[in-house]
């Protein structure tokens, strides 16, 4: 054992002795919640329900609602007699139990909140002063949704400073030594409370908006001799926070001010790099600053988020890795004490003892750093540290319960976490020896350094060599990653792709027919909707002769391609996916220019295209093997599929690569040959996709690229006798025409035409009376205004229950007013231009209709001077039978409908011609169940946005007038491109039958070697 480890154990043991001198339960208040927490630690399911109930309770209106929720969350859930009796009792006397429950939950929350307001909190701070414990105060609330809220926080932070400084004027440092390093007034600031449009892709914008709000606060703090700490939040904001800290504190005014600090989260894999960089920055700046070292409060969130998006997980996967890293960073901080003042934010005695022991080892006086602990937690440890002569500061949140709910849930999670120190020590009585072990010893060798998330690893291995028709494909498809624009490297790549795309502006693109590039005299220009005087590119304009040539080429190629093995076809798609992956920034950049997609939307489109290719390849392998229908002796019947023939794919501009690629790749992998026609507004994207397939080695004629006018070549090919299948995504008007026209059998036609038809939507989100208002705003804003409302899944009808109508509207309008509208070449723009002049005019006409049918509640004013920008617009008082409530607008226009209750909400939501997507925001398990059963939509989304379907995860498509009921990205999609066939063989010979008939066999092929 090393001397340092000896010393850590000695100090840790001492802390435990002092802790045990004043035994206290894990929660400073014993009682009901102590018992509830104990139950939560035993039963994860109960914990889930309890935290959800705690989350919703403060926003419930009366005892009746409280008891209903209690019932929904806890009854008949097998949680044991204590809970069941409680629920039964509560039901009997709701008017008594409702307030009691509310009171208990407030009590639970209040133990983590130092006061409702600064006055309230002062009493707590005074008490702590008497115990020689200092404070840093924080305002509850984070991640604001509007600039109005953000400005409110800026004012409140300032008020807090103004209040604390005079009240604590005569307070002296508890250690009376090195006091100049540790001002008494210490304010912790969360940046996400000060700017509502923080976007990880755009740190410069965050800095531009946050710096003017922070300067007055920093200036005043300096005048008052106070300290400001920049708290650290989720990983998405980390780089912006660090950048802002360094930028603003290098300004002349603040360059020589030492009383500022920032948080480093040791659970982050890149935290050591960040800390070294900060120290280096501090040296160059030449003035001391502070770092609060913590492990990090968002572990569950970061892990879930990166698993969902397929991102490398930024946090360590083992608790002991975070602990060990905390110690590495502790040493780094203490060794650099001449430039950085350390604060250790931990309740873990091992982490604390290590800091103490190491400081001693290097001869650093204990008054030159401090320990910080959270209000309402680990009281005995604070006391022990004070007794040992260390400086202790308490992190003291101030505010109301509702805005503080996210904070409360983080604390509850922390206290009950399986991995947490507090639970181990105070709830499970783990031995001191065990608690003081060196975390490096505990790091499991296996997977100790997985820099990549599990998903990444799996994604990379998803096409195992030798995955053939004989082996089963994976059950669960793993999606390609989204680009994470939080990384500077991703931002740089996108910027450079945009520069390169700009250089290619105005290029011309040929048709591709039978593997040949075909140029026509006429060219169709494709315009940049952000700058209509800019032609992004020109597509050769196909006429009837080219369309005929394409059908002929496809027909000829079909003979061979239809007989090509499933494996070969699947591999073609996988090669295309790899090329899309390689060229994803280039293709995203083209989308920004050609269809006005913001960065992340463009990237999501390319990701979807990649997923379509890989997912359909996998699905075709599954479908491609003839399958035994029934096991009967003496006969074998195999069910299998043939391609239909020539497919004509007609795609829209709003997902210009993904949808075109999805339909075309489905056609190709199923053995059909394809003529793909991109939208007139997104020819360049279409042409680029053709290049991808050419590079992937698609044989001549198997995929043909035909740009041109729908009214000319589209109509001609839909009616063509040699076209067997039409896959269409677009407007209802065109879709219905195709559906009708394809029903007519033409002379010489071989097949009944199959039509796959995806049309529009008039999608609704219903907001229940108990929905979380802050989250509601975020989901509604993104669903309605993301990509300017030009997704077929976009929200256009917001249905609010009258109970919380005012609350939602009060925050929705300022949130809409805070949106960044502009040219999406800039990162972080959420609302760009609509696609073209015709759309622009049509949407403006609808806005006029809206003004006559309803009340214009909000319309943005500041718009870029050129380009097809439509201001985000909200109408209220909309009646269900009006045009703006029934017709698809396809732009950033939201209609708000007020209803009495959920019955009426469902009636309104279901009362349109469409059934594409629908959403429900609620915290009532019963209502959620009801909506799941009754909302008429192809894709029903609960407690999230109603846009953003992911291949394989959310097979996408609607019914009624939204489409024929097919599901792109679903496991039955490819069946639409196939004809089923059954081959039956009597295997009895003179009464003798083979014993074993395999469930799957190889494809029927002739000649066998073909
Ligand atoms: C004064 C103070 C200020 C704070 N300010 C911030 C802040 O600005 N930003 C912020 O994010 N947090 C902040 N925190 C919260 C802090 O991150 C948590 O309280 C802290 O992580 C708990 O760590 P611990 O050492 O007390 O407990 P421990 O029980 O030793 O550690 C728990 C921590 O380990 C990590 N962990 C848990 N499971 C795993 C796993 N499987 N793999 C890897 N790591 C895991 C998590 O970070 C978890 O919180 C602050 C805490 C204090 C005391």
PDB file of C-alpha atoms in Angstrom, residues 118 215 220 252 276 343 349 492 512 601 615 632 642 773 906 923 980 1008:
ATOM      1  CA  UNK A 118     -33.638  35.551  -1.073  1.00  0.00           C
ATOM      2  CA  UNK A 215     -21.042  41.558 -18.122  1.00  0.00           C
ATOM      3  CA  UNK A 220     -21.484  44.350 -10.156  1.00  0.00           C
ATOM      4  CA  UNK A 252      -9.668  43.945 -20.433  1.00  0.00           C
ATOM      5  CA  UNK A 276      -5.367  21.279 -18.722  1.00  0.00           C
ATOM      6  CA  UNK A 343     -13.227  23.617  -4.750  1.00  0.00           C
ATOM      7  CA  UNK A 349     -15.489  10.547   1.742  1.00  0.00           C
ATOM      8  CA  UNK A 492     -15.428  22.803 -38.844  1.00  0.00           C
ATOM      9  CA  UNK A 512     -28.662   9.004 -66.101  1.00  0.00           C
ATOM     10  CA  UNK A 601     -31.990  18.721 -40.055  1.00  0.00           C
ATOM     11  CA  UNK A 615     -32.143  -1.363 -42.942  1.00  0.00           C
ATOM     12  CA  UNK A 632     -46.220 -31.641 -43.033  1.00  0.00           C
ATOM     13  CA  UNK A 642     -40.428 -11.985 -56.720  1.00  0.00           C
ATOM     14  CA  UNK A 773     -45.537  23.242 -19.391  1.00  0.00           C
ATOM     15  CA  UNK A 906     -59.766  13.535 -29.303  1.00  0.00           C
ATOM     16  CA  UNK A 923     -48.405  12.788 -17.097  1.00  0.00           C
ATOM     17  CA  UNK A 980     -45.492 -13.354 -53.157  1.00  0.00           C
ATOM     18  CA  UNK A1008     -27.808 -22.233 -60.522  1.00  0.00           C
TER      19      UNK A1008
END
